[in-house]
GROMACS .gro file of C-alpha atoms in nm:
model
   83
    1MET     CA    1   5.269   8.193   3.204
    2ASN     CA    2   5.243   7.828   3.270
    3LEU     CA    3   5.096   7.561   3.045
    4PRO     CA    4   4.733   7.510   3.215
    5THR     CA    5   4.693   7.906   3.189
    6LEU     CA    6   4.777   7.908   2.818
    7LEU     CA    7   4.543   7.595   2.791
    8ASP     CA    8   4.261   7.773   2.969
    9LEU     CA    9   4.313   8.089   2.744
   10ILE     CA   10   4.305   7.892   2.428
   11ALA     CA   11   3.977   7.742   2.534
   12GLY     CA   12   3.800   8.040   2.629
   13ARG     CA   13   3.898   8.172   2.312
   14GLU     CA   14   3.780   7.871   2.112
   15ALA     CA   15   3.440   7.890   2.315
   16THR     CA   16   3.409   8.259   2.225
   17ALA     CA   17   3.491   8.174   1.839
   18GLY     CA   18   3.243   7.920   1.854
   19GLN     CA   19   2.968   8.136   1.986
   20THR     CA   20   3.034   8.410   1.735
   21VAL     CA   21   3.019   8.170   1.442
   22ASP     CA   22   2.720   8.023   1.543
   23ARG     CA   23   2.554   8.405   1.570
   24LEU     CA   24   2.665   8.497   1.244
   25LEU     CA   25   2.540   8.177   1.090
   26LYS     CA   26   2.190   8.258   1.234
   27LYS     CA   27   2.236   8.618   1.102
   28ILE     CA   28   2.325   8.498   0.749
   29THR     CA   29   2.028   8.255   0.742
   30THR     CA   30   1.797   8.548   0.831
   31LEU     CA   31   1.955   8.762   0.577
   32THR     CA   32   1.930   8.480   0.304
   33ALA     CA   33   1.558   8.442   0.398
   34GLU     CA   34   1.454   8.816   0.366
   35PRO     CA   35   1.516   8.872   0.003
   36ALA     CA   36   1.306   8.580  -0.092
   37GLN     CA   37   1.028   8.732   0.102
   38ILE     CA   38   1.088   9.080  -0.040
   39GLU     CA   39   1.103   8.956  -0.404
   40CYS     CA   40   0.729   8.796  -0.369
   41GLU     CA   41   0.588   9.142  -0.262
   42PRO     CA   42   0.596   9.316  -0.613
   43ALA     CA   43   0.390   9.020  -0.762
   44ASP     CA   44   0.168   9.024  -0.464
   45LEU     CA   45   0.104   9.394  -0.502
   46LYS     CA   46   0.042   9.361  -0.897
   47VAL     CA   47  -0.227   9.082  -0.794
   48THR     CA   48  -0.377   9.315  -0.545
   49ARG     CA   49  -0.390   9.632  -0.805
   50THR     CA   50  -0.570   9.415  -1.040
   51THR     CA   51  -0.797   9.270  -0.786
   52LEU     CA   52  -0.886   9.624  -0.677
   53ARG     CA   53  -0.931   9.776  -1.013
   54THR     CA   54  -1.129   9.475  -1.100
   55LEU     CA   55  -1.377   9.492  -0.823
   56ALA     CA   56  -1.390   9.880  -0.865
   57ALA     CA   57  -1.541   9.845  -1.194
   58ALA     CA   58  -1.793   9.589  -1.105
   59VAL     CA   59  -1.902   9.810  -0.813
   60SER     CA   60  -1.901  10.161  -0.956
   61PRO     CA   61  -2.140  10.296  -1.190
   62PRO     CA   62  -2.031  10.428  -1.503
   63THR     CA   63  -1.993  10.822  -1.489
   64THR     CA   64  -2.069  10.864  -1.863
   65ARG     CA   65  -2.314  10.724  -2.126
   66PRO     CA   66  -2.208  10.492  -2.360
   67GLY     CA   67  -2.053  10.667  -2.666
   68ARG     CA   68  -2.026  11.003  -2.477
   69THR     CA   69  -1.737  11.138  -2.286
   70ALA     CA   70  -1.910  11.395  -2.081
   71PRO     CA   71  -2.021  11.312  -1.740
   72LEU     CA   72  -2.391  11.218  -1.661
   73TYR     CA   73  -2.396  11.480  -1.370
   74ARG     CA   74  -2.373  11.842  -1.397
   75PRO     CA   75  -2.186  12.046  -1.119
   76ARG     CA   76  -2.381  12.285  -0.920
   77SER     CA   77  -2.292  12.633  -1.005
   78ARG     CA   78  -2.137  12.853  -0.711
   79GLY     CA   79  -2.313  13.167  -0.862
   80ARG     CA   80  -2.682  13.267  -0.902
   81PHE     CA   81  -2.648  13.368  -1.243
   82PHE     CA   82  -2.380  13.131  -1.371
   83PRO     CA   83  -2.444  12.768  -1.485
   0.00000   0.00000   0.00000
């Protein structure tokens, strides 16, 4: 092999290595950002759960009278002679 051929091979390898470094740095940046986004999700879900429970309590009427544990409604019987 002559010197220009060797220098061309080195230049090609250098370009490939540079592209690989750029690609890996982009992946590292993406992978670094993902945990931060995922770490926020449990807190967001907790707020959502609390909000839904608050809204549900404000909208739905109570199923028992104050001081009682039995429901206000009586389930319909399935048979004719059984309550």
